[in-house]
Amino acid sequence: MKATWDIFCSVVDNYGDIGVTWRLARQLVAEHGLAVRLWVDDLNAFTPMCPGADASAAQQWQHGVDVRQWPAAWLPVAPADVVIGAFACQLPVAYVEAMRARATPPLWLNLEYLSAEDWVEGCHGLPSPQPNGLRKVFFFPGFTEKTGGLLREGSLLARRDAFQQSAEARQAFLQGLDVEPEQGALLLSLFAYENPQLASWLDALATGAQPCHLLVPQGRIVAGLSQWFGEAPLPVGSVRKRGALTVQVLPFVSQGDFDRLLWSCDFNAVRGEDSFLRAQWAGQPMLWHIYVQDENAHWEKLEAFLAHYRRGLSDEADAALLGLWRAWNMDRDMGQAWQAARQHWPELQEHARLWAVRQAAQPDLATALVHFYRNSL
Amino acid sequence: MKTGKELKPGTVLRIDNDPWLVQKAEFTKSGRNSAIMKTKLKNLLTGYKTETVYGADDKLDDVILDRKEATLSFISGDSYTFMDTSDYTMYELNAEDIEAVLPFIEEGMEDVCEAVFFEGRLVSVELPTTISRQVVYTENAARGDTSGKVMKPAKLKNGTELQVADFINIDEWIDIDTREGGVYKGRSKK
């Protein structure tokens, strides 16, 4: 009999929680043949990334996943064999009681945030014994073999390579979004939180020698973009041009199309956790807008990732990459930082591709979770 | 009831009816303004030790413990003997039981500590929030900085190293905040 898995997702803000849990749920079904229920407390965050989903349905099947509305008033259900609380979300009290009542308690995992910091290795897989006798386990994704790995579908890099090697596939995809970049233009994507340095970057792109076409999926950064053009919020489909820069606002796309967007672009500016990781798999130069935390705790996390990511770069390219990422995240001028990065473009491209290959050599997160469960039996 | 972020060495948790002493607690900021507490726990009935992680907001049952004032009497190898200041009873702990405060335990210290008892047995010792210690070695100030913002390493009598202000000299006394693993606070008035 198939093992059953329950994944609980509480949508706190943005699309990171649901983005990660939806990918994980689909992969567990598609690649490991598991029966997965995904409990989501706000399906309005789910429908944009799963076209065809119904935000009002209490229960629906999507890509083989049993997607459930996580109701405020919990209704009794039999707990699954494996229970994942994503990002420290608190499970319904009645559900936890039902877990305790099972003859064999489920494997209860707390799936944590992605971080490249050293302490993650020392915390990954540690138990968290609860007062009621249940034992939760903290499971940390990460970039090293002593962590739970990264979310990556088995065929991801092969699909990416096939797409990137097919000019027709790329062109057809972009045409589907009404994107027609000028010949020789650098194609860029931007998915970020509000950023005070957006204007200095746009200035640099607009005054550069090479034409740039910036694709911006609908999101929080669009307000700043509109402000730079001196306009009211630009609606989806808007195309604006200033100097060498063309900006195009795209609709919010499905996860599959977001991957294709990243694969299509020469450079991807991303944010948070889910798009951050997908941009790494895209194997193109990238820029991460990290989630801002109190007391600038995110700076340490940014530097920890950079410490891994920068390895192998020449001193010059390393300095350029550092300058760019710090400028974007520490409110420094992006103009010079962008120009410096452009000086080392071929090396940054090669480095991004190698980084993806190196990371893909490690077991992926879904597989690591399945192994962890099997070993717990 | 305690939350994960309130755990500290000396806390005793009741887990599945067993008392577990928190020997070490490390607070770490996780993602999106959440945090975790990595702890080292010791089962007070069996002596079994384990490492655990709790979310900062996880709710845990703690055991109400008896506390008494005590001072360090003497150190013998890995054994640390404390004296109850009210009745002069001697209690012995080994180094592992006081791992978290060990860097600031030294012969001759006069701090009045809090001895923590579970069912009449001394299980841990907590230091005062602020303690004074003498610097036995540090490099001379580089540029005569007096702002207190430039830091340098310094060694205490028991070998513990920590960062102190650049203007601190050898033999000077410094104040240390013991709550977050020992953080230099300033020049001591001692």
XYZ file of C-alpha atoms in Angstrom:
567
model
C 0.000 0.000 0.000
C 1.161 3.511 -0.807
C 2.457 5.526 2.099
C 0.267 8.535 2.743
C 1.689 11.992 3.251
C 0.042 15.136 4.603
C 1.720 18.455 3.916
C 0.472 21.509 5.806
C 1.023 24.930 4.312
C 0.095 28.131 6.066
C 0.382 31.055 3.677
C 2.068 33.825 5.635
C 2.945 36.266 2.884
C 3.883 36.187 -0.776
C 4.129 32.890 -2.619
C 7.111 31.153 -1.027
C 5.199 28.818 1.304
C 2.802 27.569 -1.308
C 5.434 27.571 -4.039
C 7.681 25.192 -2.146
C 4.956 22.904 -0.784
C 3.152 22.648 -4.130
C 6.345 21.650 -5.906
C 7.191 19.136 -3.193
C 3.706 17.604 -3.219
C 3.738 17.172 -7.005
C 7.170 15.614 -6.981
C 6.309 13.152 -4.230
C 3.341 12.008 -6.307
C 4.993 12.033 -9.720
C 8.379 10.562 -8.864
C 7.767 8.519 -5.729
C 4.213 7.309 -6.299
C 2.993 8.567 -2.939
C -0.502 9.588 -1.902
C -0.182 13.236 -0.927
C -2.693 15.603 0.609
C -1.698 19.256 0.565
C -3.515 21.352 3.172
C -3.501 25.058 2.322
C -5.100 27.710 4.496
C -5.347 30.268 1.691
C -6.069 28.816 -1.711
C -6.057 32.297 -3.253
C -2.272 32.064 -3.123
C -2.401 28.657 -4.787
C -4.534 29.355 -7.843
C -2.120 31.776 -9.573
C 0.554 29.082 -9.758
C -1.834 26.277 -10.635
C -4.086 27.455 -13.461
C -7.409 25.654 -13.303
C -7.398 25.342 -9.538
C -10.465 26.469 -7.630
C -9.810 28.801 -4.688
C -13.169 27.955 -3.129
C -13.035 24.156 -3.334
C -12.742 22.263 -0.067
C -11.093 19.438 -1.969
C -9.695 19.105 -5.487
C -7.228 16.948 -7.392
C -4.408 18.774 -9.134
C -1.543 16.908 -10.823
C -2.343 13.849 -8.721
C -2.205 15.812 -5.462
C -5.238 15.863 -3.185
C -5.388 19.593 -2.465
C -7.448 20.479 0.577
C -8.643 23.726 2.022
C -7.214 23.836 5.558
C -10.369 24.928 7.346
C -10.322 27.311 10.303
C -12.665 24.898 12.072
C -10.823 21.611 11.670
C -12.807 18.530 10.720
C -11.485 15.154 11.876
C -9.433 13.185 9.370
C -7.165 10.187 9.773
C -3.554 11.403 9.899
C -1.158 10.270 7.192
C 1.933 8.091 7.640
C 4.151 11.124 7.167
C 3.141 14.595 8.286
C 5.044 17.660 7.130
C 4.499 21.033 8.717
C 6.093 23.504 6.341
C 8.022 26.443 7.723
C 7.108 25.844 11.353
C 3.369 26.144 10.799
C 1.279 25.005 13.756
C -0.797 21.922 12.979
C -4.447 21.781 14.092
C -4.644 20.635 17.721
C -7.215 17.952 16.892
C -4.986 16.606 14.124
C -2.025 16.347 16.508
C -4.261 14.507 18.973
C -5.250 12.112 16.203
C -1.551 11.571 15.429
C -0.984 10.649 19.044
C -3.901 8.248 18.991
C -2.503 6.233 16.081
C -1.114 2.817 16.972
C 2.123 3.846 15.265
C 2.603 7.606 15.377
C 3.312 9.205 12.000
C 6.721 10.526 11.108
C 6.254 14.214 11.904
C 8.612 16.526 10.061
C 9.061 20.240 10.333
C 10.343 21.388 6.960
C 12.443 24.459 7.586
C 13.546 27.417 5.526
C 16.435 27.157 3.098
C 19.664 28.604 4.418
C 23.322 28.169 3.514
C 24.534 28.950 7.027
C 26.864 26.477 8.724
C 24.556 25.823 11.673
C 22.026 24.128 9.379
C 24.182 20.993 9.149
C 24.199 20.689 12.936
C 20.421 20.983 13.213
C 19.274 18.948 10.219
C 17.492 15.775 11.256
C 17.477 16.525 14.963
C 14.447 15.437 16.967
C 12.093 17.772 18.727
C 10.388 15.670 21.400
C 7.028 17.138 22.315
C 5.425 17.216 25.774
C 2.653 14.886 24.560
C 5.112 12.125 23.707
C 5.131 12.729 19.950
C 8.459 13.337 18.308
C 8.845 15.934 15.626
C 11.972 16.081 13.470
C 13.487 19.246 12.008
C 14.341 18.784 8.357
C 16.507 21.448 6.748
C 16.969 21.893 3.027
C 20.453 23.006 2.144
C 23.402 23.160 -0.175
C 25.636 20.508 1.351
C 25.458 16.750 1.726
C 24.863 17.055 5.476
C 21.527 18.788 4.844
C 18.261 17.705 3.261
C 19.228 18.960 -0.199
C 17.290 21.133 -2.613
C 13.948 20.744 -4.348
C 14.693 19.511 -7.840
C 12.635 17.266 -10.075
C 14.561 14.330 -11.513
C 14.273 15.507 -15.112
C 14.649 19.227 -14.442
C 18.091 19.870 -15.856
C 17.477 17.646 -18.883
C 14.255 19.542 -19.642
C 16.076 22.821 -19.154
C 18.873 21.806 -21.496
C 16.443 20.634 -24.168
C 14.584 23.928 -23.932
C 17.668 26.090 -23.978
C 19.107 24.215 -26.940
C 15.951 24.714 -28.968
C 15.671 28.211 -30.395
C 12.170 27.304 -31.602
C 10.989 26.252 -28.146
C 12.294 29.467 -26.620
C 10.790 31.610 -29.332
C 7.412 29.854 -29.121
C 7.344 30.260 -25.356
C 8.189 33.953 -25.490
C 5.707 34.562 -28.273
C 3.060 32.941 -26.086
C 3.718 35.755 -23.625
C 3.776 38.379 -26.409
C 7.462 38.910 -25.792
C 9.415 39.912 -28.881
C 12.839 41.130 -27.882
C 14.858 43.261 -30.238
C 17.619 41.414 -32.104
C 20.715 41.172 -29.886
C 18.933 42.398 -26.771
C 19.873 41.041 -23.369
C 16.775 39.360 -21.975
C 16.300 39.752 -18.221
C 13.628 38.794 -15.714
C 12.778 40.573 -12.487
C 10.797 39.058 -9.617
C 11.622 40.917 -6.414
C 10.305 42.656 -3.335
C 10.190 46.448 -3.306
C 13.779 47.620 -3.656
C 15.103 51.177 -3.246
C 17.913 50.425 -5.702
C 15.572 49.473 -8.520
C 15.846 52.943 -10.051
C 19.643 52.925 -10.126
C 19.608 49.543 -11.860
C 17.004 50.633 -14.398
C 19.057 53.782 -15.056
C 22.086 51.605 -15.758
C 20.126 49.387 -18.133
C 18.585 52.354 -19.924
C 21.928 54.069 -20.480
C 23.885 50.934 -21.395
C 25.285 50.205 -24.839
C 23.372 46.964 -25.320
C 19.584 46.876 -25.666
C 17.936 45.205 -22.655
C 14.468 43.693 -22.467
C 13.277 43.317 -18.878
C 10.408 40.915 -18.224
C 8.555 41.546 -14.979
C 5.938 39.068 -13.826
C 3.159 40.734 -11.891
C 4.221 41.307 -8.301
C 5.390 43.732 -5.668
C 8.211 45.262 -7.710
C 5.848 46.563 -10.414
C 4.919 49.613 -8.313
C 8.553 50.764 -8.204
C 8.891 50.108 -11.899
C 5.847 52.222 -12.676
C 7.194 54.983 -10.475
C 10.443 55.004 -12.442
C 8.420 55.599 -15.604
C 6.367 58.228 -13.734
C 3.157 56.372 -14.329
C 0.327 54.817 -12.373
C 0.849 51.081 -11.685
C 1.544 49.445 -15.023
C -1.031 46.783 -15.884
C -0.146 43.351 -17.179
C 0.834 43.523 -20.822
C 2.340 47.021 -20.573
C 5.471 47.608 -22.607
C 7.506 50.739 -21.937
C 10.797 51.902 -23.402
C 13.441 54.295 -22.139
C 16.823 54.513 -23.764
C 18.228 51.057 -24.312
C 15.734 49.501 -21.922
C 12.394 47.927 -22.759
C 10.254 46.863 -19.822
C 7.352 44.465 -20.171
C 4.931 43.483 -17.418
C 3.882 39.852 -17.648
C 1.009 38.021 -15.991
C 1.732 35.829 -12.973
C 2.618 32.522 -14.597
C 2.403 28.898 -13.522
C 5.461 27.279 -11.964
C 6.249 25.444 -15.191
C 6.088 28.643 -17.216
C 8.122 30.487 -14.620
C 10.870 27.915 -15.115
C 10.705 28.439 -18.872
C 10.858 32.187 -18.341
C 14.033 31.803 -16.253
C 15.516 29.420 -18.833
C 14.750 31.923 -21.594
C 16.487 34.850 -19.953
C 20.168 35.774 -19.910
C 19.858 37.066 -16.347
C 17.329 36.516 -13.596
C 16.694 38.717 -10.575
C 14.674 36.670 -8.109
C 13.632 36.707 -4.474
C 12.718 34.704 -1.384
C 13.149 30.948 -1.549
C 11.256 29.278 -4.384
C 12.196 31.576 -7.275
C 15.713 31.875 -5.818
C 16.191 28.159 -6.158
C 14.590 27.930 -9.592
C 16.931 30.647 -10.856
C 19.886 28.558 -9.684
C 18.598 25.584 -11.648
C 18.197 27.849 -14.692
C 21.979 28.023 -14.791
C 22.134 31.682 -15.813
C 23.708 34.633 -14.008
C 21.357 35.719 -11.284
C 20.690 38.151 -8.493
C 18.890 37.288 -5.254
C 16.721 39.686 -3.326
C 16.696 38.033 0.069
C 13.721 38.306 2.455
C 14.467 41.189 4.811
C 14.598 40.236 8.472
C 14.708 42.164 11.732
C 18.138 43.429 12.799
C 19.426 42.657 9.290
C 19.654 38.973 10.136
C 19.264 38.321 6.410
C 22.686 39.769 5.666
C 24.392 36.842 7.345
C 22.237 34.466 5.328
C 23.098 36.294 2.134
C 26.816 36.137 2.888
C 26.552 32.467 3.822
C 25.067 31.648 0.434
C 27.603 33.790 -1.355
C 30.415 32.012 0.463
C 29.276 28.797 -1.244
C 28.230 30.252 -4.560
C 31.374 32.314 -5.195
C 33.795 29.423 -4.894
C 35.807 28.984 -8.060
C 35.377 32.496 -9.448
C 38.398 34.587 -10.391
C 39.134 37.416 -7.952
C 37.803 40.010 -10.382
C 34.557 38.221 -11.178
C 34.137 37.407 -7.491
C 34.402 41.070 -6.556
C 31.904 42.001 -9.256
C 29.392 39.384 -8.142
C 29.754 40.389 -4.497
C 29.341 44.040 -5.391
C 26.183 43.386 -7.374
C 24.471 41.228 -4.754
C 25.416 43.517 -1.899
C 24.278 46.599 -3.781
C 20.851 45.070 -4.402
C 20.408 43.861 -0.833
C 22.215 46.522 1.163
C 20.853 49.573 -0.591
C 23.966 50.596 -2.513
C 24.118 52.062 -5.982
C 23.432 49.429 -8.622
C 24.817 51.374 -11.569
C 28.498 50.680 -11.087
C 27.810 47.241 -9.654
C 25.913 46.266 -12.807
C 28.602 47.574 -15.099
C 31.247 45.643 -13.153
C 29.251 42.423 -13.407
C 28.844 42.911 -17.166
C 32.641 43.040 -17.492
C 32.804 39.403 -16.372
C 29.702 38.078 -18.065
C 31.126 34.972 -19.779
C 32.707 33.829 -16.521
C 29.535 34.469 -14.536
C 27.530 32.517 -17.122
C 29.843 29.533 -16.959
C 29.933 29.701 -13.193
C 26.132 29.720 -12.913
C 25.890 26.663 -15.132
C 28.528 24.774 -13.150
C 26.868 25.695 -9.877
C 23.620 24.103 -11.036
C 25.457 20.966 -12.164
C 27.317 20.683 -8.847
C 24.170 21.125 -6.793
C 22.280 18.648 -8.951
C 24.859 15.998 -8.083
C 23.382 15.854 -4.577
C 20.178 14.014 -3.679
C 17.143 16.253 -4.029
C 14.919 17.243 -1.123
C 11.934 15.045 -2.023
C 14.147 11.979 -2.376
C 15.889 12.793 0.893
C 12.511 13.027 2.635
C 11.415 9.683 1.225
C 14.669 8.036 2.329
C 14.359 9.586 5.749
C 10.883 8.112 6.076
C 12.004 4.658 4.918
C 14.889 4.688 7.358
C 12.546 5.610 10.171
C 10.439 2.462 9.680
C 4.839 26.393 30.315
C 7.854 27.714 28.422
C 8.339 28.544 24.774
C 11.307 27.329 22.780
C 12.945 30.750 22.808
C 12.794 30.865 26.632
C 14.866 27.726 27.101
C 18.208 28.200 28.800
C 20.721 26.035 30.609
C 19.199 24.922 33.879
C 15.626 24.707 32.579
C 14.087 21.307 33.175
C 11.456 20.120 30.702
C 8.928 17.405 31.249
C 8.760 15.305 28.119
C 6.634 12.194 28.075
C 6.724 12.296 31.912
C 10.505 12.299 32.133
C 12.479 15.313 33.424
C 15.061 16.597 30.942
C 17.657 19.164 31.928
C 18.629 21.756 29.340
C 22.425 21.757 29.454
C 22.982 24.018 26.488
C 20.694 26.234 24.416
C 21.684 28.009 21.184
C 19.285 30.509 19.678
C 19.446 30.906 15.897
C 17.432 33.063 13.543
C 15.881 30.933 10.869
C 13.910 32.235 7.884
C 11.404 35.065 7.680
C 11.905 36.350 11.216
C 11.333 32.966 12.797
C 13.894 31.292 15.033
C 14.928 27.965 16.448
C 16.581 26.853 19.654
C 19.076 24.009 19.461
C 19.448 22.354 22.840
C 21.440 19.678 24.555
C 19.187 17.752 26.952
C 20.000 15.285 29.703
C 17.425 12.884 31.098
C 17.624 13.329 34.848
C 16.372 9.799 35.516
C 18.504 7.820 33.097
C 21.396 10.182 32.363
C 20.764 9.752 28.620
C 21.767 12.791 26.585
C 20.429 14.031 23.275
C 20.455 17.055 21.018
C 17.141 18.563 19.992
C 15.698 21.500 18.106
C 12.632 23.516 19.041
C 10.863 26.277 17.226
C 11.019 29.579 19.071
C 7.264 29.479 19.623
C 6.923 25.789 20.462
C 5.172 25.340 23.787
C 6.882 23.054 26.287
C 6.118 21.878 29.803
C 8.759 22.969 32.269
C 9.264 21.681 35.775
C 9.169 24.159 38.635
C 12.539 23.858 40.308
C 13.952 24.817 43.675
C 16.616 27.480 43.537
C 19.135 28.494 46.161
C 22.046 30.885 46.303
C 25.432 29.202 46.082
C 29.055 30.104 45.543
C 31.868 28.155 43.960
C 33.871 26.451 46.653
C 36.574 24.653 44.701
C 37.403 22.907 41.438
C 38.968 19.491 41.297
C 39.574 18.195 37.793
C 36.183 18.004 36.096
C 34.355 18.312 39.380
C 32.936 21.635 40.549
C 31.837 21.992 44.162
C 29.364 24.693 45.103
C 28.321 25.714 48.595
C 24.792 26.613 49.633
C 25.309 30.060 51.211
C 22.447 29.589 53.657
C 23.464 26.308 55.296
C 26.995 25.664 53.928
C 25.996 22.359 52.345
C 28.405 21.303 49.613
C 27.127 20.128 46.222
C 29.146 18.660 43.414
C 28.567 18.966 39.677
C 30.631 17.751 36.780
C 31.769 19.932 33.918
C 29.121 18.616 31.522
C 26.306 19.664 33.842
C 27.442 23.270 33.658
C 28.766 23.271 30.100
C 27.001 26.484 29.170
C 28.520 28.542 32.004
C 31.832 26.739 32.158
C 33.739 29.406 30.170
C 33.109 31.818 33.029
C 33.701 29.543 35.997
C 37.108 30.088 37.567
C 38.831 29.478 40.882
C 38.317 32.312 43.310
C 35.232 33.738 41.645
C 32.944 35.436 44.134
C 29.719 35.483 42.151
C 26.598 34.457 43.983
C 25.125 31.872 41.634
C 21.723 30.267 41.499
C 21.881 26.566 42.234
C 19.030 24.678 40.550
C 17.588 21.628 42.317
C 15.331 18.891 40.985
C 13.814 16.703 43.715
C 16.537 17.738 46.161
C 19.372 17.083 43.729
C 21.592 19.868 42.370
C 21.316 19.666 38.595
C 22.700 22.951 37.378
C 24.104 26.335 38.276
C 23.248 29.667 36.730
C 25.530 32.665 36.829
C 24.315 36.196 37.527
C 23.372 38.156 34.400
C 26.456 40.318 34.774
C 29.788 39.067 36.058
C 33.212 40.681 36.311
C 36.346 38.940 35.130
C 39.980 39.949 34.901
C 41.743 40.047 31.543
C 45.040 38.153 31.764
C 46.135 38.739 28.190
C 45.257 41.002 25.301
C 47.214 42.892 22.653
C 47.866 46.562 23.230
C 45.362 48.983 21.751
C 46.207 49.554 18.102
C 45.241 53.166 17.599
C 44.168 54.346 21.006
C 40.523 53.989 20.018
C 38.255 54.921 22.932
C 34.876 54.572 21.239
C 34.416 50.958 22.328
C 33.403 50.009 18.778
C 36.747 48.515 17.759
C 37.069 45.050 19.283
C 39.956 42.683 19.869
C 40.372 39.259 21.493
C 41.193 38.948 25.190
C 41.925 35.978 27.428
C 40.512 35.412 30.912
C 42.154 33.595 33.815
C 40.621 30.229 32.903
C 41.646 30.503 29.270
C 38.322 31.689 27.883
C 38.675 34.096 24.979
C 36.186 36.789 24.068
C 36.033 40.053 22.172
C 36.568 43.206 24.221
C 36.894 46.892 23.415
C 40.244 47.918 21.994
C 41.039 50.156 24.977
C 41.002 47.289 27.516
C 44.429 46.412 28.899
C 45.965 43.398 30.632
C 44.894 43.033 34.306
C 41.819 45.192 33.831
C 38.411 43.909 34.925
C 35.549 43.752 32.462
C 31.804 43.197 32.800
C 30.334 40.273 30.857
C 26.688 39.598 30.054
C 26.247 35.861 30.577
C 22.877 35.527 28.855
C 24.014 35.015 25.285
C 27.011 32.836 25.837
C 29.101 35.651 27.296
C 29.251 39.055 25.692
C 31.574 41.882 26.738
C 29.610 44.786 28.215
C 32.262 47.291 29.268
C 35.030 48.132 31.668
C 34.180 46.953 35.142
C 33.897 49.407 38.023
C 35.620 46.844 40.224
